[in-house]
Amino acid sequence: MKILVSFDIDGCLETGDPPGPITLDMVRKAQSSGCIIGSCSDRALSSQRRMWDDNNIVYDFVSPKYALGDVMKQFEADKYIHTGDRDMDEMFAKKAGFDFYWEKEGAEEPWLAMLEESKD
Amino acid sequence: MGKMSPVPDEVSKPFWDACNEGKLIVQNCAGCKGNDGKDWLQHPPQAACYKCGTTENLTWKEMNGRGKIHGYSTMYDSRIRSLQEDQPFIIAVIELEDAPEIKMFSHLPGTPVDDDVPVGGTVQVEFQDTLGTEQKVAEWRVVS
Amino acid sequence: MASTEMFPESRYRKTEGLGVWEHRGKVAIVGLGNSPTSRRWDGTLETSLGAWTMLAAQKALDEAGITVDDVDGVIACDKGMGDDWGGDASQGRGYFEAPYDSEDGLSGVSAHWLVKNMGLKNVKMTYHAPGCLSTALVAAAQAVGDGEAHTVLVVRGTGNMPGRYHQTPGNTTGGNGQWTNPWGWQLIPQIAFGFDQYCRTYGKNHDMMAPFILNQRRNGSMFPEGFYYQNRPDDLQITAEDYLASRWICKPMNMNDCDLPIQTAGAFLFTTAERAKDMKKKPVYVLNHVTQRGVVRSSLETMAETEEFSAHIARKCYEGSGLTASEVDVFNPYDGFTLFTQWFLEGFGWHGVGKGEALDFYAGDIRVEGPHPFSSSGGNNGNGRTRWWGHYDTVQQLRGEAGDRQVQIKHETGISGAFTPGHSDWLVLGTSPD
């Protein structure tokens, strides 16, 4: 099973302002488990790229919040997930056909359980 | 569109009552003329004439219900909660054919949200339901 | 001192034909102070608007080399631009022990709150000014000129509470909202509509704003008091691609055309030109102050009205100060929505910019090192939402203390103001009282 996970930054990732509950280690774990990972945020694209680079994470995509649909077109996956802390995140995720998880739900790493289940 | 319902006050009640009856009226000061020599009309209605400051000559005048799209912007992130589900939506500025100095707003029902909103195009008034009460509001549909 | 009156409307300089300001050069700004900045209030009392306003005020006093006992007047813009704290304990947002037992000190800071909590025991005059620190600044200039007080602190705390900013809930709307809210017409669509009209009229487009935005951020990268400098230096390095890719708020206005709500407090210290001579900082003299309260013909401000309001502000600034457009060195008009800054540039005719020419002007050299250092503060766009960075920068530029932002052209006069063409307040400043 291939899962694409998109992370909002502010209020969601630990690098955000305010910091969110999802740690970069969780992101690394998702990636090492085979997930396609990247960010989808109101932060500037260059700022998103810099955040990943500064933390030595090789991201698959960065995107403005409204362009999740373009991310879906770019990557083939069985499941598309966006996690964020705002109703705007939820709205854009649903419009683009992503499953949406609030940041606290994202911090429980639901994608890992999905991958585990898919092995059974 | 999830439009909030206007709550009429003493000054605005005749305007909103007229909307419920399918009529578009605008306040008129019978004692004043505009710079062009035409009737002095004003909207939104006010307690006194905007020009002479008096109240005794204030009446209402029915408009022909046609207008022109003066301009617009397209809302993607409104603060109005009841409209957020319908984003993005057009907010057009309509100028009345009878009184171009009078401007009203419209979501341009039936017009797709894109960059081809026909600025300068002719619109016709209609009256739409709102969310909170039985109050109707003026809306405008492109006719050419 | 339990309450404070509003500064009387009759004392603002609103109309043309008033002649040169009667106190031209007799009032000076002698102190500036700004608290730290943050994106949102973190809920600790040490970073509340009250605490930060006192901090900013103390810095302004320290700059001038005077103490709290020297202050005899306070003018505050007493409400911040963010939402209220709310004081609802059931939501986990109860009030605190005094002096944080009400909104005062949390979502805004009143003059009497400052007097009491800062121990300003010699204050005999307090006023409030609505909406904008600019309004309080022009009130202070007039109050000191009139001799009502001799040393006046002007303050504002403006904050950003946790949660989503400024939402309008409900299914009904009364008052002025009955004419606008059913369609979602508020300030943002007004500004976006105005810019769209501007582009249609003059054959311009939104992409042409990019050089101005990037330059505002660049100026912000040289403004140590600013939010981005302190908290998000990455956002000062945005590229044209970033700007053009940012999401629409109300097309043609995107996210980077809007300022970022922040938590901070600022203070300006005014005194008489006579007293200023004995203070530490080089005085910056007030040559005029102007207030604009435009009245529109119908439901919104048309482009013709916006252009006339902007020109009207400029004429009043020039008339009361005796300056002409070519004599204005530093120019810091408001940019809280970047899509209205062109009206000011063209209305004032700064550096010869005429109607429909601002966006082409942005494509030229507007760097602080260059010949046309427009908006040298970086404004709200480069520093976060306050509405006072322009004034702050103009004072620093005229002192020659703007650091890396110091303009290289002559810097003896300056104009700064906020907020819109229809509703704003302006200071004309100079290094000389004459």
XYZ file of C-alpha atoms in Angstrom:
698
model
C 0.000 0.000 0.000
C 1.294 3.431 -0.920
C 0.319 6.368 1.294
C 1.016 10.019 0.622
C 1.115 12.190 3.756
C 0.977 15.969 3.501
C 1.862 18.012 6.573
C 0.716 21.522 7.371
C 3.484 23.382 9.234
C 2.305 26.084 11.660
C 0.432 24.510 14.555
C 1.044 21.049 13.131
C 4.743 20.206 12.835
C 7.161 20.793 15.693
C 8.971 23.292 13.462
C 5.823 25.437 13.125
C 4.882 28.735 14.719
C 3.291 27.785 17.035
C 4.959 24.371 17.234
C 2.588 21.479 16.655
C 2.501 17.959 18.069
C 3.915 16.146 15.039
C 7.662 15.666 15.374
C 10.131 15.445 12.541
C 10.974 11.974 13.790
C 7.387 10.991 13.047
C 7.859 12.369 9.544
C 11.116 10.434 9.140
C 9.398 7.294 10.359
C 6.569 7.761 7.872
C 9.100 8.166 5.099
C 11.172 5.181 6.117
C 7.970 3.153 6.215
C 7.435 3.948 2.556
C 5.153 6.980 2.677
C 5.482 9.810 0.185
C 5.926 12.905 2.373
C 5.902 16.650 1.980
C 4.354 19.855 3.224
C 1.310 21.810 2.201
C 1.197 25.117 3.978
C 0.600 28.849 3.708
C 4.330 29.250 4.274
C 6.246 30.328 1.182
C 7.423 27.450 -0.999
C 11.030 28.521 -0.504
C 10.519 28.574 3.243
C 9.000 25.064 3.161
C 11.939 23.762 1.152
C 14.386 25.379 3.577
C 12.656 23.810 6.557
C 13.054 20.304 5.129
C 16.623 20.943 3.964
C 17.675 22.379 7.313
C 16.447 19.197 8.985
C 18.007 16.853 6.451
C 14.729 15.438 5.279
C 14.465 14.683 1.570
C 10.891 15.746 0.890
C 8.848 14.564 -2.049
C 6.820 17.759 -2.489
C 6.090 21.215 -1.144
C 2.837 22.907 -2.011
C 0.604 25.869 -1.282
C -2.417 24.927 0.786
C -4.834 25.243 -2.107
C -2.862 22.972 -4.444
C -3.300 19.538 -2.850
C -5.110 18.460 -6.017
C -1.926 19.071 -8.009
C 0.017 16.968 -5.502
C -2.439 14.132 -6.042
C -1.932 14.334 -9.805
C 1.825 14.269 -9.349
C 2.048 11.143 -7.178
C 0.310 7.815 -7.471
C -0.795 6.431 -4.125
C -3.540 4.298 -2.614
C -4.288 6.817 0.080
C -3.823 10.564 0.308
C -3.686 12.168 3.751
C -3.390 15.784 4.822
C -2.924 16.722 8.450
C -3.407 20.258 9.730
C -4.759 22.453 12.482
C -7.207 24.751 10.682
C -10.609 24.471 9.095
C -8.920 25.782 5.944
C -6.741 22.646 5.975
C -9.811 20.492 6.267
C -11.620 22.363 3.502
C -8.732 22.183 1.038
C -8.045 18.534 1.881
C -11.617 17.471 1.327
C -11.923 19.476 -1.891
C -8.841 17.722 -3.249
C -10.064 14.259 -2.221
C -7.599 13.783 0.634
C -8.451 12.207 3.967
C -8.067 14.861 6.624
C -6.630 14.380 10.109
C -6.413 17.098 12.727
C -2.897 17.664 14.019
C -3.521 15.737 17.246
C -4.824 12.788 15.258
C -1.804 13.077 12.986
C 0.474 12.860 16.015
C -0.885 9.332 16.536
C 0.645 8.401 13.169
C -2.464 6.758 11.713
C -0.576 6.007 8.472
C 1.599 3.491 10.330
C -1.456 1.560 11.466
C -2.840 1.677 7.919
C 0.373 0.255 6.530
C 0.367 -2.440 9.201
C -3.235 -3.373 8.438
C -2.534 -3.558 4.724
C 0.081 -6.244 5.362
C -2.512 -8.554 6.937
C -25.420 30.944 -1.160
C -25.723 31.093 2.615
C -26.623 34.737 2.915
C -27.091 36.263 6.339
C -30.512 37.855 6.789
C -30.491 41.639 7.104
C -32.237 42.871 10.238
C -34.196 45.993 9.240
C -34.157 49.081 11.405
C -36.487 52.075 11.369
C -34.705 53.707 8.431
C -34.133 50.605 6.327
C -37.471 48.827 6.862
C -39.229 50.259 3.782
C -36.353 49.103 1.574
C -36.383 45.566 2.963
C -40.185 45.358 2.950
C -40.078 46.300 -0.736
C -37.575 43.509 -1.398
C -40.051 41.060 0.133
C -42.646 42.396 -2.316
C -40.295 42.005 -5.283
C -39.617 45.719 -5.690
C -36.344 47.632 -5.689
C -36.699 51.075 -4.140
C -34.152 53.745 -3.321
C -34.396 56.735 -1.010
C -35.061 60.059 -2.721
C -34.892 63.604 -1.355
C -37.569 65.517 -3.221
C -35.959 68.787 -2.202
C -32.575 68.103 -3.815
C -31.177 67.463 -7.270
C -27.929 65.800 -8.221
C -25.175 67.654 -10.096
C -26.644 66.276 -13.305
C -30.022 67.870 -12.540
C -31.640 64.499 -11.949
C -33.390 63.306 -8.801
C -31.237 63.041 -5.695
C -31.154 59.365 -4.793
C -29.184 57.745 -2.007
C -28.410 54.226 -0.862
C -27.989 52.773 1.743
C -30.906 54.746 3.149
C -30.161 57.235 5.876
C -32.104 59.112 8.531
C -31.538 62.411 6.690
C -30.740 63.526 3.158
C -27.066 63.078 2.499
C -27.007 66.348 0.569
C -29.187 68.847 2.468
C -29.253 67.151 5.854
C -33.027 67.456 6.251
C -35.620 64.730 6.686
C -38.903 66.259 5.556
C -38.515 65.606 1.824
C -37.276 62.028 2.045
C -39.382 59.594 0.028
C -38.807 56.345 -1.871
C -38.557 55.800 -5.582
C -38.881 52.488 -7.408
C -36.005 51.555 -9.720
C -36.395 49.713 -13.014
C -34.425 46.728 -11.736
C -31.665 46.863 -14.312
C -28.017 47.588 -13.690
C -24.485 47.136 -14.890
C -21.511 45.263 -13.406
C -19.185 48.018 -12.218
C -16.439 45.656 -10.996
C -15.862 42.676 -8.763
C -13.509 40.634 -6.649
C -13.574 36.899 -5.956
C -13.675 35.777 -2.344
C -11.679 32.697 -1.325
C -11.369 33.196 2.428
C -14.327 35.123 3.812
C -14.731 36.076 7.435
C -18.481 35.507 7.076
C -18.995 31.975 8.368
C -22.272 31.375 6.570
C -20.632 32.000 3.192
C -17.496 29.932 3.742
C -18.976 26.710 2.357
C -19.630 28.420 -0.969
C -16.073 29.678 -1.488
C -14.820 30.824 -3.865
C -17.627 33.182 -4.843
C -17.964 36.421 -6.774
C -18.729 39.701 -5.036
C -19.738 42.101 -7.774
C -20.509 45.786 -7.504
C -23.664 46.701 -9.410
C -24.493 50.230 -10.515
C -28.149 50.944 -11.138
C -29.270 51.882 -14.635
C -31.596 54.516 -13.187
C -28.902 55.933 -10.914
C -25.309 54.879 -11.663
C -24.135 56.667 -8.520
C -26.000 54.047 -6.473
C -24.095 50.823 -5.942
C -25.279 47.451 -4.630
C -23.627 44.059 -4.241
C -24.224 40.746 -5.926
C -22.949 37.198 -6.025
C -24.009 37.110 -9.704
C -26.039 33.890 -9.460
C -25.532 31.773 -12.566
C -22.173 33.327 -13.457
C -19.225 30.941 -13.153
C -16.343 31.872 -10.848
C -13.489 32.583 -13.217
C -11.628 35.504 -14.708
C -14.308 36.190 -17.325
C -16.890 37.970 -15.203
C -18.477 40.360 -17.725
C -17.579 43.743 -16.260
C -19.879 46.296 -17.897
C -22.487 43.619 -18.630
C -26.190 44.202 -17.985
C -27.848 42.594 -14.988
C -31.449 42.220 -13.854
C -32.550 42.247 -10.239
C -34.168 39.253 -8.553
C -34.948 38.591 -4.945
C -33.397 35.753 -2.973
C -34.153 34.036 0.306
C -31.726 34.368 3.203
C -30.662 32.042 5.992
C -31.949 33.428 9.253
C -35.386 34.955 8.591
C -38.027 35.367 5.874
C -36.232 38.507 4.658
C -35.399 38.549 0.948
C -32.485 40.469 -0.541
C -31.833 41.963 -3.971
C -29.609 39.855 -6.209
C -28.566 40.380 -9.793
C -28.352 38.016 -12.742
C -26.429 38.680 -15.947
C -28.749 39.146 -18.924
C -26.248 40.318 -21.558
C -8.222 57.891 37.080
C -10.818 55.255 36.199
C -11.654 56.195 32.632
C -10.409 58.245 29.704
C -12.228 60.487 27.227
C -11.791 60.272 23.478
C -9.670 63.030 21.980
C -12.200 65.602 20.668
C -13.042 65.228 16.980
C -12.839 68.996 16.523
C -9.098 68.984 17.232
C -8.102 66.737 14.341
C -6.980 68.565 11.205
C -9.420 67.149 8.666
C -10.058 69.817 6.077
C -8.183 71.813 3.490
C -7.822 75.547 3.913
C -6.512 75.460 7.489
C -3.195 76.973 6.447
C 0.144 76.176 8.022
C -0.275 74.290 11.297
C -0.162 76.744 14.152
C 2.305 74.589 16.103
C 4.572 73.725 13.186
C 8.025 72.874 14.555
C 7.011 73.465 18.169
C 6.395 69.802 19.014
C 8.974 67.035 18.780
C 9.219 63.263 18.990
C 12.034 62.374 21.378
C 11.560 58.708 22.184
C 10.599 55.433 20.536
C 10.036 52.067 22.120
C 8.834 48.716 20.927
C 8.294 45.511 22.849
C 9.322 42.119 21.512
C 6.954 40.556 18.994
C 5.262 37.190 18.733
C 2.746 35.559 16.431
C 0.176 35.026 19.177
C -0.138 35.695 22.858
C 1.242 32.683 24.719
C -1.023 33.287 27.722
C 1.699 34.354 30.156
C 1.325 37.692 31.891
C 4.929 38.633 31.111
C 4.018 38.821 27.401
C 0.559 40.343 27.815
C -0.167 43.562 25.986
C -0.143 45.382 29.310
C 3.323 44.162 30.230
C 4.654 44.788 26.753
C 3.129 48.268 26.555
C 4.877 49.211 29.791
C 8.090 47.804 28.379
C 7.732 49.820 25.174
C 6.863 52.967 27.109
C 9.905 52.550 29.359
C 12.143 52.174 26.309
C 10.770 55.413 24.881
C 11.495 57.186 28.161
C 14.991 55.686 28.296
C 15.724 56.925 24.780
C 14.848 60.444 25.844
C 16.726 60.092 29.136
C 13.724 60.977 31.296
C 11.745 59.140 33.992
C 8.113 58.297 34.605
C 7.872 61.380 36.785
C 8.524 63.628 33.789
C 5.438 62.399 31.926
C 2.307 64.523 32.280
C 0.161 63.081 29.502
C -0.791 59.726 27.978
C -2.707 59.120 24.785
C -3.559 55.530 23.961
C -5.178 53.729 21.153
C -6.815 51.559 23.751
C -8.111 48.627 21.698
C -5.837 46.211 19.912
C -6.582 44.930 16.441
C -7.015 41.316 17.504
C -9.939 39.562 19.126
C -10.824 39.871 22.811
C -9.407 37.383 25.268
C -12.993 36.769 26.338
C -12.645 36.104 30.030
C -14.634 32.901 29.781
C -13.236 30.531 32.403
C -15.338 27.647 31.053
C -13.349 27.900 27.824
C -10.082 27.925 29.735
C -9.736 31.657 29.143
C -10.604 33.215 32.482
C -9.234 36.548 33.608
C -6.314 36.812 36.014
C -5.378 38.636 39.194
C -5.354 42.449 38.988
C -4.276 44.266 36.936
C -5.186 41.579 34.410
C -8.718 41.065 35.680
C -10.449 42.453 32.570
C -9.782 42.926 28.850
C -7.771 46.046 29.697
C -4.152 44.942 29.646
C -4.908 41.772 27.666
C -6.563 42.638 24.335
C -5.769 46.350 24.558
C -4.254 48.881 26.922
C -6.042 52.017 28.076
C -4.348 55.237 29.064
C -5.584 54.961 32.640
C -4.354 51.358 32.868
C -0.889 52.524 31.868
C -0.938 55.475 34.243
C -1.907 53.261 37.165
C 0.355 50.326 36.484
C 3.393 52.249 35.371
C 3.150 54.654 38.290
C 2.845 57.790 36.146
C 1.889 59.943 39.095
C 2.277 63.334 37.424
C -0.054 62.684 34.528
C -2.780 65.307 34.279
C -4.033 64.572 30.766
C -5.178 61.308 29.212
C -7.034 60.676 25.984
C -7.994 57.772 23.800
C -7.919 57.713 20.030
C -9.827 55.095 18.047
C -8.597 52.481 15.631
C -5.015 53.290 14.907
C -1.912 54.465 16.713
C -1.621 57.104 13.982
C -4.764 58.721 15.368
C -3.221 58.855 18.840
C 0.006 60.286 17.403
C -1.717 63.202 15.691
C -3.756 63.808 18.849
C -0.529 63.979 20.869
C 0.994 66.478 18.460
C -2.028 68.731 18.846
C -2.275 68.307 22.629
C 1.391 69.191 23.185
C 1.162 72.078 20.726
C -1.883 73.416 22.541
C 0.021 73.284 25.840
C -2.371 70.813 27.430
C 0.582 68.648 28.446
C 4.314 68.973 27.855
C 5.570 65.378 27.801
C 3.191 62.800 26.391
C 3.502 59.062 25.990
C 1.556 57.636 23.048
C 0.996 53.889 23.256
C -0.749 50.973 21.694
C -0.716 47.302 22.437
C -2.119 45.190 19.651
C -2.415 41.467 19.896
C -3.322 38.186 18.399
C -5.107 35.654 20.546
C -4.999 31.902 20.005
C -7.658 30.770 17.527
C -8.858 31.959 14.158
C -8.745 35.729 13.655
C -11.874 37.877 13.218
C -14.703 35.611 12.189
C -18.273 36.837 11.640
C -20.685 34.127 12.819
C -24.481 34.007 12.776
C -27.352 33.998 10.300
C -28.568 37.565 10.782
C -26.889 40.950 10.491
C -28.024 44.428 11.517
C -26.577 47.933 11.548
C -24.204 48.750 8.710
C -23.674 45.031 8.174
C -27.186 44.653 6.756
C -25.933 46.310 3.555
C -22.739 44.321 3.184
C -22.539 41.093 5.187
C -25.133 39.099 3.198
C -22.712 39.306 0.252
C -19.513 39.086 2.291
C -18.472 42.634 1.426
C -15.992 43.798 4.051
C -12.677 45.631 3.977
C -10.802 42.900 2.101
C -13.168 42.709 -0.899
C -13.210 46.506 -0.942
C -9.438 46.665 -1.269
C -9.334 43.811 -3.801
C -12.098 45.409 -5.861
C -10.277 48.755 -5.783
C -7.061 47.182 -7.000
C -8.912 45.327 -9.753
C -10.447 48.637 -10.872
C -6.981 50.192 -10.787
C -5.540 47.448 -13.004
C -8.442 47.693 -15.480
C -8.139 51.462 -15.661
C -4.373 51.666 -16.075
C -3.626 48.372 -17.819
C -1.669 46.830 -14.922
C -1.805 43.428 -13.250
C -1.275 41.792 -9.889
C 2.059 40.205 -10.857
C 3.496 43.724 -10.997
C 3.178 43.959 -7.208
C 5.948 41.397 -6.662
C 8.904 43.834 -6.616
C 7.194 45.941 -3.963
C 6.408 42.935 -1.753
C 9.936 41.583 -2.040
C 11.364 44.986 -1.208
C 9.091 45.346 1.825
C 10.408 42.015 3.104
C 13.956 43.077 2.341
C 13.459 46.234 4.400
C 11.969 44.073 7.135
C 15.162 42.037 7.163
C 16.925 45.217 8.328
C 14.380 46.165 11.001
C 15.404 44.520 14.305
C 12.176 45.540 16.042
C 10.026 43.717 13.496
C 8.248 40.390 13.812
C 9.828 38.620 10.874
C 13.321 39.768 11.803
C 12.841 38.347 15.291
C 10.757 35.265 14.567
C 10.592 34.235 10.931
C 13.606 35.439 8.981
C 12.831 32.790 6.343
C 9.698 34.673 5.366
C 11.802 37.718 4.555
C 13.522 35.810 1.792
C 10.430 35.088 -0.248
C 10.825 35.047 -3.994
C 8.539 36.311 -6.738
C 7.535 32.665 -7.256
C 6.524 32.421 -3.598
C 4.524 35.615 -3.802
C 2.696 34.676 -6.953
C 1.994 31.127 -5.710
C 0.491 32.174 -2.402
C -3.187 31.474 -2.060
C -5.909 33.938 -2.907
C -7.718 35.566 -0.057
C -9.905 37.659 -2.306
C -8.655 37.690 -5.858
C -6.724 39.800 -6.857
C -5.473 39.927 -3.239
C -3.346 37.016 -2.091
C -2.039 36.031 1.280
C 1.193 37.963 0.914
C -0.722 41.145 0.181
C -2.119 40.922 3.705
C -0.212 41.688 6.865
C 0.302 39.036 9.515
C -1.510 39.615 12.832
C 1.014 39.681 15.656
C 1.337 40.473 19.368
C 3.372 43.566 20.212
C 3.300 47.057 21.720
C 4.763 50.382 20.671
C 5.358 53.750 22.300
C 6.240 57.222 21.046
C 7.243 60.116 23.286
C 6.216 63.664 22.370
C 7.355 66.873 24.010
C 7.715 70.556 23.267
C 10.533 71.683 21.000
C 11.865 73.652 23.935
C 12.081 70.683 26.316
C 13.365 68.433 23.537
C 16.630 70.366 23.525
C 17.518 68.886 26.936
C 16.710 65.290 26.069
C 19.089 62.591 24.920
C 17.890 61.970 21.407
C 18.074 64.346 18.501
C 14.524 65.746 18.263
C 12.391 65.038 15.243
C 9.977 67.919 14.810
C 6.324 67.683 13.884
C 5.683 70.000 10.949
C 2.027 69.070 10.509
C -0.565 66.454 11.253
C -3.533 65.490 9.138
C -6.650 63.397 9.545
C -8.732 61.943 6.741
C -12.327 60.822 7.226
C -13.707 60.384 3.740
C -17.437 60.077 3.157
C -18.541 57.841 0.296
C -21.541 58.403 -1.942
C -23.049 54.910 -1.788
C -22.446 51.389 -0.474
C -18.696 51.292 -1.073
C -15.675 53.411 -1.899
C -15.302 53.772 -5.662
C -11.923 54.136 -7.316
C -12.663 57.791 -8.113
C -13.337 58.395 -4.430
C -10.180 56.548 -3.382
C -8.034 58.601 -5.739
C -9.594 61.825 -4.529
C -9.181 60.852 -0.858
C -5.487 60.132 -1.429
C -4.889 63.416 -3.195
C -6.852 65.227 -0.496
C -4.595 63.787 2.225
C -1.531 64.930 0.311
C -2.851 68.447 -0.233
C -3.574 68.781 3.486
C -0.134 67.443 4.440
C 1.579 69.895 2.114
C -0.586 72.846 3.059
C -0.117 72.513 6.814
C 3.617 71.844 6.653
C 4.508 74.266 3.888
C 6.358 71.470 2.069
C 5.915 70.490 -1.543
C 6.012 66.959 -2.940
C 9.605 67.389 -4.095
C 10.672 68.343 -0.560
C 9.574 65.063 1.044
C 12.569 62.796 1.576
C 11.275 59.769 3.488
C 7.837 58.411 2.628
C 6.192 55.641 4.622
C 2.525 55.314 3.721
C 0.589 52.375 5.101
C 0.770 48.966 3.453
C -1.315 46.708 5.707
C -2.991 45.662 2.529
C -0.299 46.203 -0.051
C -2.923 46.683 -2.746
C -3.782 50.174 -1.550
C -0.301 51.589 -1.138
C -0.226 52.737 -4.773
C -3.029 55.202 -4.062
C -0.842 57.021 -1.539
C 2.229 57.020 -3.742
C 0.281 58.533 -6.610
C -1.842 60.849 -4.456
C 1.252 62.384 -2.879
C 3.146 62.387 -6.147
C 6.257 61.277 -4.263
C 9.275 61.220 -6.590
C 7.007 62.346 -9.398
C 4.829 59.241 -9.479
C 1.545 60.060 -11.200
C -1.757 58.266 -11.606
C -1.362 54.726 -12.884
C 2.435 54.790 -12.538
C 3.022 53.194 -9.128
C 3.403 49.596 -10.286
C 5.972 50.628 -12.886
C 7.734 52.627 -10.174
C 7.930 49.461 -8.051
C 9.882 47.811 -10.858
C 12.603 50.457 -10.538
C 15.166 50.883 -7.771
C 13.161 51.280 -4.563
C 15.854 49.779 -2.311
C 16.898 51.853 0.697
C 20.342 52.202 -0.883
C 18.830 53.490 -4.093
C 17.471 56.780 -5.373
C 13.789 56.032 -4.573
C 13.702 54.335 -1.144
C 9.952 54.023 -0.949
C 8.498 52.659 2.294
C 11.881 52.269 3.930
C 10.242 50.752 7.007
C 9.140 47.634 5.176
C 5.748 48.391 6.696
C 3.374 45.824 8.091
C 4.213 43.542 5.200
C 7.848 43.363 6.241
C 7.337 43.512 10.008
C 3.884 42.270 11.008
C 0.643 44.080 11.752
C 0.961 47.216 13.880
C 0.211 50.257 11.684
C 3.108 52.152 13.299
C 6.259 50.873 11.628
C 6.131 53.709 9.097
C 6.157 56.346 11.808
C 8.859 54.507 13.732
C 11.089 54.226 10.696
C 10.564 57.834 9.642
C 11.754 59.047 13.043
C 14.774 56.735 12.900
C 15.583 57.796 9.325
C 15.442 61.471 10.259
C 17.687 60.843 13.252
C 20.086 58.997 10.963
C 19.648 55.926 13.163
C 17.925 53.474 10.862
C 20.943 51.169 10.762
C 21.133 49.024 7.652
C 17.868 50.578 6.495
C 19.280 54.096 6.514
C 18.350 55.750 3.253
C 21.199 57.186 1.251
C 19.258 60.126 -0.118
C 18.742 63.312 1.891
C 16.710 62.525 5.023
C 15.549 65.790 6.520
C 11.789 65.475 6.059
C 9.374 62.584 6.101
C 5.709 61.685 5.895
C 4.090 58.627 7.426
C 0.499 57.600 7.995
C -2.096 54.862 8.310
C -4.440 53.401 7.448
C -6.652 53.683 4.302
C -7.120 56.538 1.825
C -10.611 57.009 3.233
C -9.695 56.820 6.894
C -6.216 57.670 8.099
C -3.981 59.981 10.106
C -0.631 61.408 9.031
C 2.461 63.057 10.455
C 4.792 65.348 8.567
C 8.182 65.334 10.291
C 11.430 67.227 9.921
C 14.926 67.442 11.370
C 14.559 71.184 11.679
C 11.721 73.104 13.356
C 11.915 75.805 10.699
